[in-house]
Coordinates of C-alpha atoms in Angstrom, one line a residue:
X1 CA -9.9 4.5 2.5
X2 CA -11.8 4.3 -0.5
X3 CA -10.8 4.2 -4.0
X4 CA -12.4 7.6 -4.9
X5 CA -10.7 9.8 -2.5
X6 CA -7.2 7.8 -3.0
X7 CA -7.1 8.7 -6.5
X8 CA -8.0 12.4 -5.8
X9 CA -4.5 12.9 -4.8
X10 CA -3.1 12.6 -7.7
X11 CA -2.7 15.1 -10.4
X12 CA -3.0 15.3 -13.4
X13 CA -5.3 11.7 -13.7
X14 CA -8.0 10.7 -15.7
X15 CA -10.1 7.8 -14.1
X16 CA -12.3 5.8 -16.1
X17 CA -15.0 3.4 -14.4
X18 CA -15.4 4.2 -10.7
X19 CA -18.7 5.1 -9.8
X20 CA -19.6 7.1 -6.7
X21 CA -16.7 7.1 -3.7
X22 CA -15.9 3.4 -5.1
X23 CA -14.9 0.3 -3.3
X24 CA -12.7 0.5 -0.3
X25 CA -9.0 0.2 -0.9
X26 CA -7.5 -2.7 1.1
X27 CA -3.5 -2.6 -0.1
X28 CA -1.6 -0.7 -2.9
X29 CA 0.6 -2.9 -5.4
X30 CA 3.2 -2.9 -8.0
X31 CA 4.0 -6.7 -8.1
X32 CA 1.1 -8.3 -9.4
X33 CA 1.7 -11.5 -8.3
X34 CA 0.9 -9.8 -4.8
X35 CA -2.2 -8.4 -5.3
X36 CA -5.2 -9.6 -3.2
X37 CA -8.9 -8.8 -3.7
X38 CA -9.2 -5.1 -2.6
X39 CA -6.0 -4.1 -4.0
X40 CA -5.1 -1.1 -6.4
X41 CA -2.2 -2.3 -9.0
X42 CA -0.1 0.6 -10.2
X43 CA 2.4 -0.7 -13.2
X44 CA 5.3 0.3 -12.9
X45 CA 8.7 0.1 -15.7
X46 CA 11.4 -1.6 -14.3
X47 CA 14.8 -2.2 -15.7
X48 CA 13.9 -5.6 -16.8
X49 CA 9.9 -6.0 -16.5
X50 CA 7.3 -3.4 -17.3
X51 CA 4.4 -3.9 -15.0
X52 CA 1.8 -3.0 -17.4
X53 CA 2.5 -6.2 -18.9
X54 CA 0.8 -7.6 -16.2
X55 CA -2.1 -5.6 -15.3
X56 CA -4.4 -8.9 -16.7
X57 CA -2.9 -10.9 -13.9
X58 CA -3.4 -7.9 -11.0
X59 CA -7.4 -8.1 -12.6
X60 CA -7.8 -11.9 -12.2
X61 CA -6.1 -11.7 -8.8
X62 CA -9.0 -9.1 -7.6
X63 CA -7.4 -5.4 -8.4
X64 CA -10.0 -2.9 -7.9
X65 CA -8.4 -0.8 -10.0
X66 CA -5.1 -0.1 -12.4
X67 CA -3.2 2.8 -12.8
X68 CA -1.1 3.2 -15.7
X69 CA 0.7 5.5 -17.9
X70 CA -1.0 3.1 -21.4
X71 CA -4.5 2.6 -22.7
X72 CA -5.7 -0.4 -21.2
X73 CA -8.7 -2.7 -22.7
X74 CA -11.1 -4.6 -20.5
X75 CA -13.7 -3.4 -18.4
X76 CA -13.1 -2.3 -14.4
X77 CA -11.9 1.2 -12.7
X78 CA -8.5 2.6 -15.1
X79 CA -6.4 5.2 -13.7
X80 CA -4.1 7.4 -16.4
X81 CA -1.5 9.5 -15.2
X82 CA 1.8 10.6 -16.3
X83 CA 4.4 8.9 -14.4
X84 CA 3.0 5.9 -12.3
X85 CA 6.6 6.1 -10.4
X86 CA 5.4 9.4 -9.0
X87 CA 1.8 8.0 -8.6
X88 CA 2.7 5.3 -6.6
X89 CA 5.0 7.4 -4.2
X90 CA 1.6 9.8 -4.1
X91 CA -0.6 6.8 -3.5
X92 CA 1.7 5.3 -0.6
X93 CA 1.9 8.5 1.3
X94 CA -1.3 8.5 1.3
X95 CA -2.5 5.4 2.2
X96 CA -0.3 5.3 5.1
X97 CA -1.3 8.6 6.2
X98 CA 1.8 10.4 5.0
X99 CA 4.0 9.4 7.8
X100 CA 7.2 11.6 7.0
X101 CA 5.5 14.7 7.9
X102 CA 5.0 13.3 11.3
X103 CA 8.7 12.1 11.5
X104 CA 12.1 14.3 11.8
X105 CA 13.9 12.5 8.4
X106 CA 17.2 12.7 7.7
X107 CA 18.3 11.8 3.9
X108 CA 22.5 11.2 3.5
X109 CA 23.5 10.7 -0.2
X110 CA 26.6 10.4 -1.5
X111 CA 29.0 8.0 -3.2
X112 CA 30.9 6.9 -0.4
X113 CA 30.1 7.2 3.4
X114 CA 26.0 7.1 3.4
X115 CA 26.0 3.7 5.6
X116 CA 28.6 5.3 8.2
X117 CA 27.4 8.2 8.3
X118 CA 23.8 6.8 9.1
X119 CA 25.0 4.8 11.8
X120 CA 27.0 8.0 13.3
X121 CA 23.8 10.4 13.2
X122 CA 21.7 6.9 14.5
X123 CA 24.8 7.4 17.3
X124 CA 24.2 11.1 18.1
X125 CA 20.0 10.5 18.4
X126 CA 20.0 7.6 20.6
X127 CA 22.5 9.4 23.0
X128 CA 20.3 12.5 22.6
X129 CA 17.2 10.1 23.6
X130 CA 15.9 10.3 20.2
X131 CA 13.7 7.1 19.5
X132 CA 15.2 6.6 16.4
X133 CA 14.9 4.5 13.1
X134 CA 17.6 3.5 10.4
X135 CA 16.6 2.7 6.5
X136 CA 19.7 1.8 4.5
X137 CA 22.1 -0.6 2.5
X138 CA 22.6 -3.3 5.3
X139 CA 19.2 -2.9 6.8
X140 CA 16.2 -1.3 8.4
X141 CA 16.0 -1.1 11.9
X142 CA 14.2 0.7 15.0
X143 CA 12.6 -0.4 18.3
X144 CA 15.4 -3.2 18.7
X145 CA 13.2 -5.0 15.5
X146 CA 15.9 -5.2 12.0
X147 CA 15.0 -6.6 8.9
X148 CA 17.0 -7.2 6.0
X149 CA 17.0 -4.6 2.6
X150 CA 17.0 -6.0 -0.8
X151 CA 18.3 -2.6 -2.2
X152 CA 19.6 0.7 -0.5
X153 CA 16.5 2.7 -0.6
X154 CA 12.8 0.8 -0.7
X155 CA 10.5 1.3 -3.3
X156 CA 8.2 4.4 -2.6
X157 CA 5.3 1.6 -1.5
X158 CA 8.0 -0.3 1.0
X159 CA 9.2 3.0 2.3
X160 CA 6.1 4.5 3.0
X161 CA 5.3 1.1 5.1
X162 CA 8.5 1.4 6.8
X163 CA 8.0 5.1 7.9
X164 CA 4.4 4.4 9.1
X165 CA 5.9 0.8 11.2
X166 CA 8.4 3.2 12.8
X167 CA 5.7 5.8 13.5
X168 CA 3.4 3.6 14.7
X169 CA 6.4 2.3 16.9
X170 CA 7.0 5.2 18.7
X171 CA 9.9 6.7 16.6
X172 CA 10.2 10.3 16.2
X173 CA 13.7 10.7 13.7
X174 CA 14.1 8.3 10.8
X175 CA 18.0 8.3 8.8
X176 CA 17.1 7.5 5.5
X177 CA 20.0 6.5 3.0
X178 CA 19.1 7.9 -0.7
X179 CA 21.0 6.4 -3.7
X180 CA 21.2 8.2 -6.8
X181 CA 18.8 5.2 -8.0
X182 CA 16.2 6.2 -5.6
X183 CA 16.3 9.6 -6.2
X184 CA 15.8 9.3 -10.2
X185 CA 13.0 6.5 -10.2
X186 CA 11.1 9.2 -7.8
X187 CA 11.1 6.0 -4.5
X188 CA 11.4 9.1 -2.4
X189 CA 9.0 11.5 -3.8
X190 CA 6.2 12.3 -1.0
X191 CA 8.9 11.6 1.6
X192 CA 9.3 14.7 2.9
X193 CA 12.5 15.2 4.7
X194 CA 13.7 18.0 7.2
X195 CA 17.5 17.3 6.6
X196 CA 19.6 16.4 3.6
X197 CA 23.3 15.3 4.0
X198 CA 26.0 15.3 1.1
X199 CA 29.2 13.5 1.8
X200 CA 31.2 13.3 -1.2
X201 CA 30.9 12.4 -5.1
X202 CA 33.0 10.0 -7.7
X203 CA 32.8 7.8 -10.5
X204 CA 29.9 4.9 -10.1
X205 CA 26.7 3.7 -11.3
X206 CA 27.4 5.5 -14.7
X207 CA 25.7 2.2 -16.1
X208 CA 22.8 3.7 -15.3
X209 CA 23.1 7.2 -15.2
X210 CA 25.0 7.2 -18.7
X211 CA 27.7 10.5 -17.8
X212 CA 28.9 11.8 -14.7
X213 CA 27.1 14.6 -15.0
X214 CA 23.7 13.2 -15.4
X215 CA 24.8 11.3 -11.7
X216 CA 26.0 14.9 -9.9
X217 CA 22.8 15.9 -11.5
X218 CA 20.5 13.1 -9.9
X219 CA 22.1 13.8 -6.7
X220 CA 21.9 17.3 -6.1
X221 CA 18.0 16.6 -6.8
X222 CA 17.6 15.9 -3.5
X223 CA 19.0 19.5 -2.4
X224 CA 17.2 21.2 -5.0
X225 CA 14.4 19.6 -6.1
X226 CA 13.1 17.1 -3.3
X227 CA 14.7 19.3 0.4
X228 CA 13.2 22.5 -1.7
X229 CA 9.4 21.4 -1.5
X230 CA 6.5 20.0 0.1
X231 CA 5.5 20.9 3.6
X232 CA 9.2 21.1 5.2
X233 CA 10.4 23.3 2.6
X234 CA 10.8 26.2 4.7
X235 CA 12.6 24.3 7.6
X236 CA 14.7 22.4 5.7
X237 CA 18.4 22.1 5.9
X238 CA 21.5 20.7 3.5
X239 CA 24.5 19.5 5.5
X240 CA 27.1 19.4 3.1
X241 CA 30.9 18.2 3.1
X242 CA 32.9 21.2 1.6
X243 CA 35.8 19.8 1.5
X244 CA 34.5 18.0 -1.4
X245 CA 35.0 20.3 -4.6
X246 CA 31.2 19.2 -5.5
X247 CA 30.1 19.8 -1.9
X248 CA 31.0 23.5 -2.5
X249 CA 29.4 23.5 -5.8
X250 CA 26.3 22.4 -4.0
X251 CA 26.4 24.9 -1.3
X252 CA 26.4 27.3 -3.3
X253 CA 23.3 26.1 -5.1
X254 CA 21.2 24.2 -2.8
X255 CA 18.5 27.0 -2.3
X256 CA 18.2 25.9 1.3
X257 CA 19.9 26.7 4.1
X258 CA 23.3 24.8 4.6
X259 CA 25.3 24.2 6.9
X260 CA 29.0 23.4 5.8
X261 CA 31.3 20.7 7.3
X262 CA 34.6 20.2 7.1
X263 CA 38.5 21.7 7.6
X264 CA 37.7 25.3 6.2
X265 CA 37.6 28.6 7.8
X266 CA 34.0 28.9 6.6
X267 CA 32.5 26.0 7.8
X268 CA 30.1 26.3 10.7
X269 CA 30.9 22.7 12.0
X270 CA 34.6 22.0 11.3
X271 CA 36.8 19.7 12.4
X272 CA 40.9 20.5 13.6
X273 CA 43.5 18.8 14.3
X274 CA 43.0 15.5 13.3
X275 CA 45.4 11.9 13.4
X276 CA 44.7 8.8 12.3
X277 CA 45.8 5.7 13.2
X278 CA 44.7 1.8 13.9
X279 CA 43.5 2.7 17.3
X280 CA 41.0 5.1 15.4
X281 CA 40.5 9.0 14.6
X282 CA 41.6 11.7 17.3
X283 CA 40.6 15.5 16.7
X284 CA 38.1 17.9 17.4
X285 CA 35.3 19.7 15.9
X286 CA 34.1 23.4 16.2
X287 CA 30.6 24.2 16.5
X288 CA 30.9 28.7 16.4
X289 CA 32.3 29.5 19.8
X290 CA 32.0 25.5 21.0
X291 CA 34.7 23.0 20.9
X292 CA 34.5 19.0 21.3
X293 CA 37.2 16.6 21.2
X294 CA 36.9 13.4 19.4
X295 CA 38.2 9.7 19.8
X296 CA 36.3 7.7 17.4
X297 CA 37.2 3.6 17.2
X298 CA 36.4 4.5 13.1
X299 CA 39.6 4.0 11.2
X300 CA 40.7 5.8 8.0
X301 CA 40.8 9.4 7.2
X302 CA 37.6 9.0 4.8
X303 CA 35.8 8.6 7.8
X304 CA 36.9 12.3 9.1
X305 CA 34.3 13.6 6.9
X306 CA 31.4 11.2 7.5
X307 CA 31.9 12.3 11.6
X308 CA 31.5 15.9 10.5
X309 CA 28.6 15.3 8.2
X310 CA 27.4 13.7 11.2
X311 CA 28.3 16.3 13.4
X312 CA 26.4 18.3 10.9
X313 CA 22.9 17.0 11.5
X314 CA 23.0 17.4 14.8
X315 CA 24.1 20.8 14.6
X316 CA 20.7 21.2 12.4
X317 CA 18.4 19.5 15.2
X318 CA 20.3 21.8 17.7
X319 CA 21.9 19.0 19.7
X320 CA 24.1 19.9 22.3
X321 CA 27.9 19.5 21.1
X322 CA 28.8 17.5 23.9
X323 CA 25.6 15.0 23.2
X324 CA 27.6 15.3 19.3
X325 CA 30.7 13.7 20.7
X326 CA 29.5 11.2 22.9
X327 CA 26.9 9.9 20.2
X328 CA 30.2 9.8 17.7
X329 CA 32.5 8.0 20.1
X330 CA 29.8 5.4 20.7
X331 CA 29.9 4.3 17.2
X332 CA 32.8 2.0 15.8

């Protein structure tokens, strides 16, 4: 791609020095040590480094161009924009021929229960035949191939690689963890996702969010803000625990429809009779006139609502509840 029609997708920008349709773009960058002749540099603030300190370095290493939310001095292309977060997640997409709207992806946030619950939906796709891709705290896995994370959700630039390796790949659903981190700092923007799943909300990472409701105001972002647009808006669908008092909060709000799990009479996947014990979770779960029975090896009666979350999604994708169980009882 060249550099030209790259930078058209984003808006508002105002480019300074590219001539013509301009050099072809060979990689994107926001470490600058990384950049290779070819590359576009986009400088990003991080929590201890600001990138546009180092937009000299990305020049001398062969940028083709900078984008940036400062004046910079110097000669070569120079790309303003507003929020060179949201650029970069624009640029990605892009560049990588904006995977997610090729892929069925699956966002669970959450305090507690996004890892479990990815590896239960992971659970109910594979038994459903689903080639299917992971992206989360532990890891990032598909086609038998895992590789470590450094953080819970990749950057924008690392997700949008991941998305077009599991693409590429043969993967058709991805199961995306989102942290209230990546949901602020805009790493998912341009990831356009067909399901989002809320499991629960308490006290954490008020550090960087400041208040607790600046956090329950990150997260339900991802119902309201990022589920609610792009190109899946009008297919997309919040699975949401209600038997979380901010789970009902968000149901009521999300915009989209929802489907409610949990133990009440108005929840469209809910779960009955339940025990816990060492030996694992017993129960079942009611899909409308259907009814599964459960026996999951997961111990602990937190993990009652991350099966139903689970249960949930593939309610959404329209799974057959007996495919449901099985996938559940296969995980543990």
């Amino acid at each position: 791609m060249n550099l030209a029609p790259l930078m058209a997708v984003l808006s508002p920008c105002a480019v300074h020095g590219l001539e013509g349709e301009g050099p072809a773009v060979t990689a994107l960058h926001y470490r600058s040590q990384e950049v290779q002749p070819g590359g576009v540099f986009v400088a990003i603030r991080g929590q201890v480094a600001d990138g546009h300190d180092f937009i000299d370095d990305a020049r001398r290493r062969g940028a083709v161009a900078v984008v940036t939310e400062k004046p910079v001095a110097g000669s070569g292309v120079v790309v303003t924009v507003p929020d060179t977060r949201r650029a970069l997640a624009e640029l990605a997409a892009a560049f990588y021929g904006r995977p997610s709207e090729q892929l069925t992806v699956v966002a669970v946030t959450g305090t507690n229960g996004k890892t479990t619950t990815t590896y239960l939906v992971e659970g109910i796709l594979m038994q459903a035949g689903r080639p299917t891709g992971v992206i989360g705290t532990i890891n990032y896995r598909h086609s038998g191939i895992s590789h470590p994370s450094p953080t819970t959700t990749p950057e924008s630039l690392d997700l949008q690689r991941i998305l077009a390796e599991m693409l590429a790949a043969g993967v058709s659903h991805v199961v995306l963890e989102a942290s209230s981190h990546a949901i602020e700092l805009q790493r998912i923007h341009a990831c356009w996702m067909d399901i989002g799943v809320f499991t629960n909300l308490s006290q954490d990472h008020l550090d960087f969010h400041g208040s607790m409701p600046a956090y329950w105001a990150t997260k339900k972002r991802l119902f309201t803000h990022f589920l609610a647009a792009g190109p899946k808006a009008g297919r997309a669908v919040a699975v949401v625990n209600t038997d979380s008092v901010h789970g009902r909060e968000l149901a009521e709000q999300a915009g989209i429809r929802v489907i409610r799990a949990g133990t009440g009479t108005d929840c469209s996947v809910r779960g009955e009779n339940w025990s816990c014990d060492l030996q694992g979770i017993r129960g079942a779960i009611v899909f409308g006139a259907r009814r599964i029975d459960i026996r999951s090896r997961l111990v602990g009666r937190h993990n009652i609502e991350n099966l139903l979350c689970a249960a949930g999604v593939g309610a959404a994708l329209g799974i057959d509840p007996r495919i449901i169980g099985a996938g559940l009882d296969a995980v543990g």
